[in-house]
Amino acid sequence: MQVPLLDLKAQYQQLQAELQPVLTELFASQMFILGPHLVELEANVASYCQAGFGCAVSSGSDALLLVLMAEGIGPGDEVITTPYTFFATAGVIARVGAKPVFVDIEPDYYNIDASKIEAAVTPATKAIIPVHLYGQSADMDPIMDIARKHNLIVVEDAAQAIGAEYKGHRAGSIGDYGCLSFFPSKNLGAFGDAGMVLANDPEKAKRLAVFRNHGMEPKYHHDFIGGNFRMDALQAAVLNIKLKHLDGWTAARQRNAKDYANLLEKAKGFSLPQEAPFSTRHVRNQFVIRIQDGKRDKVWNALKEAKIGCDVYYPIPLHLQPCFSYLGYAKGDFPVSEQAALETLAIPIYPELTHIQKKYIADTLLAALEA
Ligand SMILES: *Cc1c(COP(=O)(O)O)cnc(C)c1O
């Protein structure tokens, strides 16, 4: 047997017939930039995420970058985020010339530890970027309280968490902005790169749309320096079709998580992903188990040998990345993130996973943990 970490071909087979006519029509029209597919997608995704507005953009990274540019964040400013995330979350802060300020995660759910944020706030702080890692929401209430108290904007990095809920509220609709990624491996994946910014304030939404297109409004008139952050019409057309299937796929991911919990009940020296009480809908972008006693790499190798796709998200916390050495952080600064980087392992959770595959993965894992 062989199980990939993600099987996008299985999903495509289900959708082929539905996609074909829409794509054929789009190709015939040769209208590839902005247009009705984007407008429809913005309304559909904003509504799905309980947000007022959506701004369809070129990627999740560009969604984050666009927000910081539209907010005028730059040199001299500080932005607080987690070191235990995909690089883009902090990369965009540095790209606008601001300073990433890291705050450690809490140990159970891998999201930013809200109780440690306030100590990192300085007069230069402009924003907080919490990440809803692996499809589970960060603890937003205390984050929003700190932001209001210090007049900071909150940008939710919901790249892994479309449809996730915090106390019944959808990820990306709680802060000033929410950033989604439609990278193919995310729960709602495009046929290439794509992303979206969500916002509730109409003025903010308008500004995003202008910055997405070189800050141009009206045509050939530029009050601001924006960029080309537009989503392709092709991606919007694909995503409108896929969005209809998202709840079904999410339910399948959640079923897989339950099955793993049952199959791995007896495992020792290992923990299943924990669910926070405030996380009322976990969308399971990744299923990340934790292997203690320095055995993670041994187990990882055993799974690789059994041809089971798995990976570590993320092996090097961002404060230890060479490109951020100028920030002056050292090993030991964020011990919870550093420990997680040594002990976590993501195993397949994609919707099309069969029971036989899950059983094979669980059996291999149990044997590796006992060896
Ligand atoms: C995927 C991801 C991004 C970046 O999205 P892209 O569409 O790949 O640019 C940002 N933050 C997090 C947490 C992600 O997982």
Tab-separated table of C-alpha atoms and ligand atoms in Angstrom:
chain	number	residue	atom	x	y	z
A	1	MET	CA	0.000	0.000	0.000
A	2	GLN	CA	0.998	3.597	-0.567
A	3	VAL	CA	-0.714	6.706	0.863
A	4	PRO	CA	0.257	10.225	-0.203
A	5	LEU	CA	0.047	13.129	2.266
A	6	LEU	CA	-2.494	14.697	-0.076
A	7	ASP	CA	-4.276	13.257	-3.143
A	8	LEU	CA	-5.535	16.096	-5.325
A	9	LYS	CA	-6.023	13.811	-8.320
A	10	ALA	CA	-8.805	11.966	-6.487
A	11	GLN	CA	-10.616	15.275	-5.949
A	12	TYR	CA	-10.145	16.375	-9.558
A	13	GLN	CA	-11.706	13.156	-10.864
A	14	GLN	CA	-14.915	13.942	-8.962
A	15	LEU	CA	-15.060	17.476	-10.335
A	16	GLN	CA	-13.946	17.086	-13.924
A	17	ALA	CA	-17.438	16.990	-15.467
A	18	GLU	CA	-18.580	20.006	-13.469
A	19	LEU	CA	-15.501	22.071	-14.292
A	20	GLN	CA	-15.248	21.355	-18.007
A	21	PRO	CA	-18.108	23.511	-19.385
A	22	VAL	CA	-17.219	26.506	-17.207
A	23	LEU	CA	-13.554	26.375	-18.188
A	24	THR	CA	-14.374	25.869	-21.882
A	25	GLU	CA	-16.573	28.965	-21.797
A	26	LEU	CA	-13.910	30.979	-19.991
A	27	PHE	CA	-11.245	29.983	-22.526
A	28	ALA	CA	-13.582	30.912	-25.390
A	29	SER	CA	-14.207	34.345	-23.831
A	30	GLN	CA	-10.463	35.043	-23.377
A	31	MET	CA	-11.398	37.274	-20.421
A	32	PHE	CA	-8.754	36.343	-17.901
A	33	ILE	CA	-8.400	39.379	-15.619
A	34	LEU	CA	-10.922	40.303	-12.893
A	35	GLY	CA	-14.518	40.080	-14.210
A	36	PRO	CA	-17.733	38.308	-13.148
A	37	HIS	CA	-16.166	35.092	-11.797
A	38	LEU	CA	-14.168	37.158	-9.280
A	39	VAL	CA	-17.132	39.258	-8.250
A	40	GLU	CA	-19.172	36.101	-7.680
A	41	LEU	CA	-16.364	34.431	-5.723
A	42	GLU	CA	-15.866	37.471	-3.493
A	43	ALA	CA	-19.549	37.457	-2.559
A	44	ASN	CA	-19.665	33.672	-2.087
A	45	VAL	CA	-16.557	33.409	0.081
A	46	ALA	CA	-17.360	36.513	2.156
A	47	SER	CA	-20.794	35.072	2.870
A	48	TYR	CA	-19.360	31.611	3.640
A	49	CYS	CA	-16.926	33.219	6.091
A	50	GLN	CA	-19.543	35.559	7.634
A	51	ALA	CA	-17.543	38.606	6.510
A	52	GLY	CA	-18.835	41.769	4.862
A	53	PHE	CA	-16.506	41.858	1.867
A	54	GLY	CA	-13.982	39.784	-0.021
A	55	CYS	CA	-11.085	40.949	-2.186
A	56	ALA	CA	-9.834	38.166	-4.458
A	57	VAL	CA	-6.056	38.231	-4.795
A	58	SER	CA	-3.128	36.354	-6.277
A	59	SER	CA	-2.157	34.264	-3.208
A	60	GLY	CA	-2.460	33.989	0.555
A	61	SER	CA	0.924	35.655	0.902
A	62	ASP	CA	-0.228	38.553	-1.270
A	63	ALA	CA	-3.420	38.809	0.805
A	64	LEU	CA	-1.285	39.464	3.901
A	65	LEU	CA	1.066	41.795	2.025
A	66	LEU	CA	-1.822	43.771	0.517
A	67	VAL	CA	-3.349	44.360	3.969
A	68	LEU	CA	-0.095	45.687	5.415
A	69	MET	CA	0.436	47.947	2.371
A	70	ALA	CA	-3.150	49.258	2.438
A	71	GLU	CA	-2.768	50.000	6.164
A	72	GLY	CA	0.440	51.939	5.488
A	73	ILE	CA	2.520	49.718	7.766
A	74	GLY	CA	6.220	50.156	7.098
A	75	PRO	CA	9.619	51.174	8.483
A	76	GLY	CA	9.564	51.991	12.203
A	77	ASP	CA	6.450	49.874	12.782
A	78	GLU	CA	6.250	46.568	14.638
A	79	VAL	CA	3.866	43.702	13.966
A	80	ILE	CA	3.326	40.891	16.481
A	81	THR	CA	2.918	37.316	15.279
A	82	THR	CA	3.830	33.701	16.021
A	83	PRO	CA	7.149	32.066	15.114
A	84	TYR	CA	5.362	28.731	14.572
A	85	THR	CA	3.714	29.293	11.192
A	86	PHE	CA	4.415	29.220	7.474
A	87	PHE	CA	7.111	31.706	6.488
A	88	ALA	CA	4.758	34.094	4.655
A	89	THR	CA	3.083	35.291	7.869
A	90	ALA	CA	6.286	36.982	9.011
A	91	GLY	CA	7.892	37.412	5.584
A	92	VAL	CA	5.307	40.013	4.556
A	93	ILE	CA	5.979	42.080	7.691
A	94	ALA	CA	9.660	42.352	6.767
A	95	ARG	CA	8.831	42.965	3.089
A	96	VAL	CA	6.966	46.204	3.916
A	97	GLY	CA	9.953	47.282	6.012
A	98	ALA	CA	8.320	46.698	9.400
A	99	LYS	CA	9.731	44.577	12.206
A	100	PRO	CA	8.308	41.127	12.987
A	101	VAL	CA	7.972	40.678	16.762
A	102	PHE	CA	7.422	37.075	17.786
A	103	VAL	CA	5.342	35.775	20.682
A	104	ASP	CA	5.490	32.074	21.595
A	105	ILE	CA	2.602	29.642	21.052
A	106	GLU	CA	0.650	27.804	23.731
A	107	PRO	CA	1.598	24.118	23.949
A	108	ASP	CA	-1.736	22.384	23.303
A	109	TYR	CA	-3.072	23.994	20.128
A	110	TYR	CA	0.059	25.557	18.551
A	111	ASN	CA	-1.507	29.006	18.178
A	112	ILE	CA	-0.145	32.286	19.539
A	113	ASP	CA	-0.293	32.461	23.353
A	114	ALA	CA	-2.616	35.416	23.895
A	115	SER	CA	-1.472	35.775	27.512
A	116	LYS	CA	2.022	36.692	26.285
A	117	ILE	CA	1.039	39.268	23.653
A	118	GLU	CA	0.636	42.355	25.812
A	119	ALA	CA	4.221	42.159	27.098
A	120	ALA	CA	5.400	42.439	23.464
A	121	VAL	CA	3.403	45.595	22.696
A	122	THR	CA	5.498	48.780	22.368
A	123	PRO	CA	4.630	52.302	21.148
A	124	ALA	CA	5.752	51.114	17.670
A	125	THR	CA	3.312	48.185	17.522
A	126	LYS	CA	0.719	48.603	14.765
A	127	ALA	CA	-0.827	45.183	14.266
A	128	ILE	CA	-1.203	41.609	15.497
A	129	ILE	CA	-1.327	38.677	13.067
A	130	PRO	CA	-2.718	35.590	14.825
A	131	VAL	CA	-2.603	32.396	12.740
A	132	HIS	CA	-5.328	29.732	12.898
A	133	LEU	CA	-2.887	26.880	12.502
A	134	TYR	CA	-3.850	23.484	11.051
A	135	GLY	CA	-7.483	24.611	10.734
A	136	GLN	CA	-8.145	25.492	14.390
A	137	SER	CA	-8.864	29.046	15.528
A	138	ALA	CA	-6.580	31.002	17.803
A	139	ASP	CA	-8.066	32.417	21.023
A	140	MET	CA	-9.474	35.601	19.498
A	141	ASP	CA	-11.302	37.295	22.424
A	142	PRO	CA	-8.178	38.209	24.433
A	143	ILE	CA	-6.376	39.157	21.201
A	144	MET	CA	-9.183	41.546	20.219
A	145	ASP	CA	-9.199	43.017	23.747
A	146	ILE	CA	-5.479	43.788	23.606
A	147	ALA	CA	-5.852	45.241	20.101
A	148	ARG	CA	-8.674	47.576	21.151
A	149	LYS	CA	-6.815	48.678	24.263
A	150	HIS	CA	-3.674	49.588	22.295
A	151	ASN	CA	-5.385	50.669	19.070
A	152	LEU	CA	-3.862	47.900	16.941
A	153	ILE	CA	-5.300	46.282	13.845
A	154	VAL	CA	-5.836	42.518	13.837
A	155	VAL	CA	-5.099	40.556	10.670
A	156	GLU	CA	-6.209	36.946	10.955
A	157	ASP	CA	-4.019	34.581	8.969
A	158	ALA	CA	-6.785	32.126	8.114
A	159	ALA	CA	-4.834	30.521	5.252
A	160	GLN	CA	-5.331	27.054	6.781
A	161	ALA	CA	-8.715	27.712	8.310
A	162	ILE	CA	-11.481	28.553	5.835
A	163	GLY	CA	-14.776	27.756	7.579
A	164	ALA	CA	-13.181	27.233	11.000
A	165	GLU	CA	-15.098	28.786	13.880
A	166	TYR	CA	-14.191	30.551	17.093
A	167	LYS	CA	-17.167	30.486	19.504
A	168	GLY	CA	-19.444	30.216	16.477
A	169	HIS	CA	-17.764	32.997	14.492
A	170	ARG	CA	-15.985	32.097	11.270
A	171	ALA	CA	-12.222	32.543	10.987
A	172	GLY	CA	-11.321	35.694	9.096
A	173	SER	CA	-14.468	37.595	10.116
A	174	ILE	CA	-13.398	38.493	13.657
A	175	GLY	CA	-10.385	40.795	13.202
A	176	ASP	CA	-10.116	43.879	10.993
A	177	TYR	CA	-9.011	41.624	8.150
A	178	GLY	CA	-8.893	37.917	7.421
A	179	CYS	CA	-6.495	36.420	4.902
A	180	LEU	CA	-7.280	33.191	3.066
A	181	SER	CA	-5.080	31.068	0.836
A	182	PHE	CA	-6.339	28.919	-2.012
A	183	PHE	CA	-2.969	27.254	-2.538
A	184	PRO	CA	-3.761	23.757	-3.873
A	185	SER	CA	-3.016	22.008	-0.557
A	186	LYS	CA	-5.353	24.202	1.476
A	187	ASN	CA	-8.906	23.001	2.223
A	188	LEU	CA	-10.248	25.034	-0.702
A	189	GLY	CA	-7.514	24.825	-3.334
A	190	ALA	CA	-7.300	26.573	-6.693
A	191	PHE	CA	-5.571	25.288	-9.842
A	192	GLY	CA	-2.536	27.386	-8.945
A	193	ASP	CA	-1.946	30.302	-6.607
A	194	ALA	CA	-4.837	32.379	-5.286
A	195	GLY	CA	-6.017	34.019	-2.072
A	196	MET	CA	-8.518	36.443	-0.581
A	197	VAL	CA	-8.717	39.238	1.960
A	198	LEU	CA	-11.886	39.471	4.032
A	199	ALA	CA	-12.988	42.692	5.713
A	200	ASN	CA	-16.132	43.987	7.413
A	201	ASP	CA	-15.538	47.724	7.010
A	202	PRO	CA	-16.616	48.945	3.542
A	203	GLU	CA	-13.944	51.679	3.510
A	204	LYS	CA	-11.227	49.129	4.191
A	205	ALA	CA	-12.643	46.837	1.492
A	206	LYS	CA	-12.619	49.674	-1.051
A	207	ARG	CA	-9.014	50.522	-0.222
A	208	LEU	CA	-7.984	46.880	-0.671
A	209	ALA	CA	-9.503	46.796	-4.153
A	210	VAL	CA	-7.566	49.931	-5.145
A	211	PHE	CA	-4.260	48.643	-3.748
A	212	ARG	CA	-4.821	45.304	-5.492
A	213	ASN	CA	-4.622	47.114	-8.815
A	214	HIS	CA	-1.552	49.361	-8.416
A	215	GLY	CA	-3.390	51.868	-6.219
A	216	MET	CA	-5.078	53.008	-9.412
A	217	GLU	CA	-8.414	54.869	-9.096
A	218	PRO	CA	-9.730	56.172	-11.457
A	219	LYS	CA	-7.902	54.690	-14.440
A	220	TYR	CA	-4.283	55.883	-14.773
A	221	HIS	CA	-4.582	57.997	-11.639
A	222	HIS	CA	-2.570	56.851	-8.604
A	223	ASP	CA	-3.015	58.307	-5.128
A	224	PHE	CA	-1.239	55.263	-3.675
A	225	ILE	CA	1.469	52.813	-4.636
A	226	GLY	CA	-0.205	49.411	-4.727
A	227	GLY	CA	0.708	46.405	-6.798
A	228	ASN	CA	-0.653	43.727	-9.074
A	229	PHE	CA	-2.319	41.403	-6.595
A	230	ARG	CA	-5.206	40.332	-8.840
A	231	MET	CA	-6.607	36.803	-8.872
A	232	ASP	CA	-6.968	35.159	-12.302
A	233	ALA	CA	-10.541	34.695	-13.538
A	234	LEU	CA	-9.622	31.050	-14.149
A	235	GLN	CA	-8.922	30.498	-10.455
A	236	ALA	CA	-12.129	32.283	-9.471
A	237	ALA	CA	-14.161	30.063	-11.821
A	238	VAL	CA	-12.605	26.904	-10.352
A	239	LEU	CA	-13.056	28.111	-6.777
A	240	ASN	CA	-16.746	28.991	-7.262
A	241	ILE	CA	-17.375	25.374	-8.244
A	242	LYS	CA	-15.183	23.891	-5.521
A	243	LEU	CA	-16.723	26.040	-2.766
A	244	LYS	CA	-20.000	24.113	-3.155
A	245	HIS	CA	-18.147	20.957	-2.115
A	246	LEU	CA	-16.171	22.439	0.753
A	247	ASP	CA	-18.559	21.495	3.577
A	248	GLY	CA	-18.634	17.897	2.366
A	249	TRP	CA	-14.840	17.765	2.255
A	250	THR	CA	-14.579	19.348	5.685
A	251	ALA	CA	-16.992	16.759	7.106
A	252	ALA	CA	-14.819	14.002	5.581
A	253	ARG	CA	-11.694	15.507	7.177
A	254	GLN	CA	-13.482	15.646	10.532
A	255	ARG	CA	-14.577	12.003	10.128
A	256	ASN	CA	-10.991	11.030	9.391
A	257	ALA	CA	-9.857	12.781	12.577
A	258	LYS	CA	-12.442	10.804	14.603
A	259	ASP	CA	-11.381	7.541	12.976
A	260	TYR	CA	-7.744	8.217	13.828
A	261	ALA	CA	-8.708	8.953	17.436
A	262	ASN	CA	-10.410	5.540	17.643
A	263	LEU	CA	-7.696	3.644	15.790
A	264	LEU	CA	-4.899	5.185	17.860
A	265	GLU	CA	-6.595	4.993	21.235
A	266	LYS	CA	-4.017	2.602	22.660
A	267	ALA	CA	-0.886	4.367	21.417
A	268	LYS	CA	1.693	5.403	24.015
A	269	GLY	CA	4.403	8.084	23.918
A	270	PHE	CA	2.279	10.055	21.530
A	271	SER	CA	-0.594	12.540	21.533
A	272	LEU	CA	-3.433	13.283	19.176
A	273	PRO	CA	-4.154	16.893	18.194
A	274	GLN	CA	-6.025	18.666	20.993
A	275	GLU	CA	-9.202	20.648	20.420
A	276	ALA	CA	-9.608	23.961	22.240
A	277	PRO	CA	-12.956	24.576	23.970
A	278	PHE	CA	-13.368	27.860	22.049
A	279	SER	CA	-12.699	26.145	18.713
A	280	THR	CA	-16.282	25.319	17.761
A	281	ARG	CA	-15.397	24.144	14.244
A	282	HIS	CA	-11.988	22.664	13.529
A	283	VAL	CA	-11.580	22.208	9.754
A	284	ARG	CA	-8.554	19.869	9.948
A	285	ASN	CA	-6.279	21.272	7.270
A	286	GLN	CA	-3.535	19.177	8.838
A	287	PHE	CA	-3.698	16.304	11.301
A	288	VAL	CA	-0.632	16.846	13.431
A	289	ILE	CA	0.320	14.250	15.985
A	290	ARG	CA	2.967	14.727	18.623
A	291	ILE	CA	5.618	12.139	19.407
A	292	GLN	CA	7.506	12.519	22.662
A	293	ASP	CA	10.793	11.172	24.019
A	294	GLY	CA	12.872	12.184	21.002
A	295	LYS	CA	11.213	9.493	18.856
A	296	ARG	CA	9.622	11.728	16.221
A	297	ASP	CA	12.278	11.251	13.559
A	298	LYS	CA	12.355	7.492	14.101
A	299	VAL	CA	8.587	7.279	13.621
A	300	TRP	CA	8.750	9.645	10.648
A	301	ASN	CA	11.278	7.344	8.973
A	302	ALA	CA	9.155	4.262	9.666
A	303	LEU	CA	6.165	5.923	7.996
A	304	LYS	CA	8.295	6.997	5.034
A	305	GLU	CA	9.527	3.419	4.622
A	306	ALA	CA	5.931	2.237	4.637
A	307	LYS	CA	5.262	4.731	1.798
A	308	ILE	CA	3.000	6.915	3.937
A	309	GLY	CA	3.225	10.596	3.137
A	310	CYS	CA	3.957	12.759	6.166
A	311	ASP	CA	5.722	16.023	6.909
A	312	VAL	CA	6.714	18.406	9.676
A	313	TYR	CA	4.957	21.786	9.878
A	314	TYR	CA	7.253	23.461	10.766
A	315	PRO	CA	10.765	22.128	11.434
A	316	ILE	CA	12.439	25.524	12.060
A	317	PRO	CA	10.531	28.185	14.000
A	318	LEU	CA	10.796	31.531	12.235
A	319	HIS	CA	12.907	33.264	14.926
A	320	LEU	CA	15.679	30.765	14.109
A	321	GLN	CA	15.569	31.263	10.321
A	322	PRO	CA	18.842	32.708	8.987
A	323	CYS	CA	17.012	35.528	7.150
A	324	PHE	CA	15.668	36.792	10.484
A	325	SER	CA	18.985	36.681	12.362
A	326	TYR	CA	19.056	40.517	12.212
A	327	LEU	CA	16.121	40.509	14.648
A	328	GLY	CA	18.500	39.228	17.327
A	329	TYR	CA	16.536	36.224	18.558
A	330	ALA	CA	18.333	33.143	19.877
A	331	LYS	CA	17.626	29.497	20.502
A	332	GLY	CA	15.609	29.178	23.717
A	333	ASP	CA	13.665	32.423	23.195
A	334	PHE	CA	10.448	30.579	22.271
A	335	PRO	CA	10.757	27.178	23.932
A	336	VAL	CA	7.194	26.024	23.233
A	337	SER	CA	7.613	26.564	19.473
A	338	GLU	CA	11.063	24.970	19.511
A	339	GLN	CA	9.736	21.881	21.302
A	340	ALA	CA	6.794	21.592	18.891
A	341	ALA	CA	9.196	21.746	15.940
A	342	LEU	CA	10.968	18.664	17.345
A	343	GLU	CA	7.887	16.601	18.177
A	344	THR	CA	5.155	17.232	15.612
A	345	LEU	CA	4.334	15.163	12.549
A	346	ALA	CA	1.492	15.631	10.045
A	347	ILE	CA	-0.146	12.478	8.677
A	348	PRO	CA	-2.660	12.237	5.789
A	349	ILE	CA	-6.119	13.687	6.525
A	350	TYR	CA	-7.407	14.533	3.020
A	351	PRO	CA	-11.141	13.894	2.444
A	352	GLU	CA	-10.794	10.973	0.010
A	353	LEU	CA	-8.756	8.836	2.428
A	354	THR	CA	-10.278	5.336	2.661
A	355	HIS	CA	-10.787	3.304	5.809
A	356	ILE	CA	-8.221	0.747	4.667
A	357	GLN	CA	-5.685	3.544	4.241
A	358	LYS	CA	-6.426	4.968	7.690
A	359	LYS	CA	-6.101	1.528	9.259
A	360	TYR	CA	-2.793	0.980	7.471
A	361	ILE	CA	-1.461	4.330	8.706
A	362	ALA	CA	-2.628	3.699	12.279
A	363	ASP	CA	-1.165	0.173	12.345
A	364	THR	CA	2.165	1.382	10.968
A	365	LEU	CA	2.224	4.193	13.495
A	366	LEU	CA	1.417	1.890	16.443
A	367	ALA	CA	4.164	-0.508	15.405
A	368	ALA	CA	6.688	2.329	15.015
A	369	LEU	CA	5.828	3.746	18.434
A	370	GLU	CA	6.338	0.357	20.069
A	371	ALA	CA	9.561	-0.478	18.260
B	1	LIG	C1	-0.279	28.776	2.952
B	1	LIG	C2	-0.091	29.801	3.994
B	1	LIG	C3	0.190	31.138	3.686
B	1	LIG	C4	0.517	31.603	2.302
B	1	LIG	O1	-0.432	31.322	1.352
B	1	LIG	P1	0.025	31.184	-0.190
B	1	LIG	O2	-1.283	31.126	-0.915
B	1	LIG	O3	0.812	29.927	-0.308
B	1	LIG	O4	0.809	32.378	-0.549
B	1	LIG	C5	0.262	32.050	4.716
B	1	LIG	N1	0.095	31.672	5.990
B	1	LIG	C6	-0.160	30.399	6.337
B	1	LIG	C7	-0.355	30.055	7.770
B	1	LIG	C8	-0.240	29.420	5.357
B	1	LIG	O5	-0.466	28.154	5.708
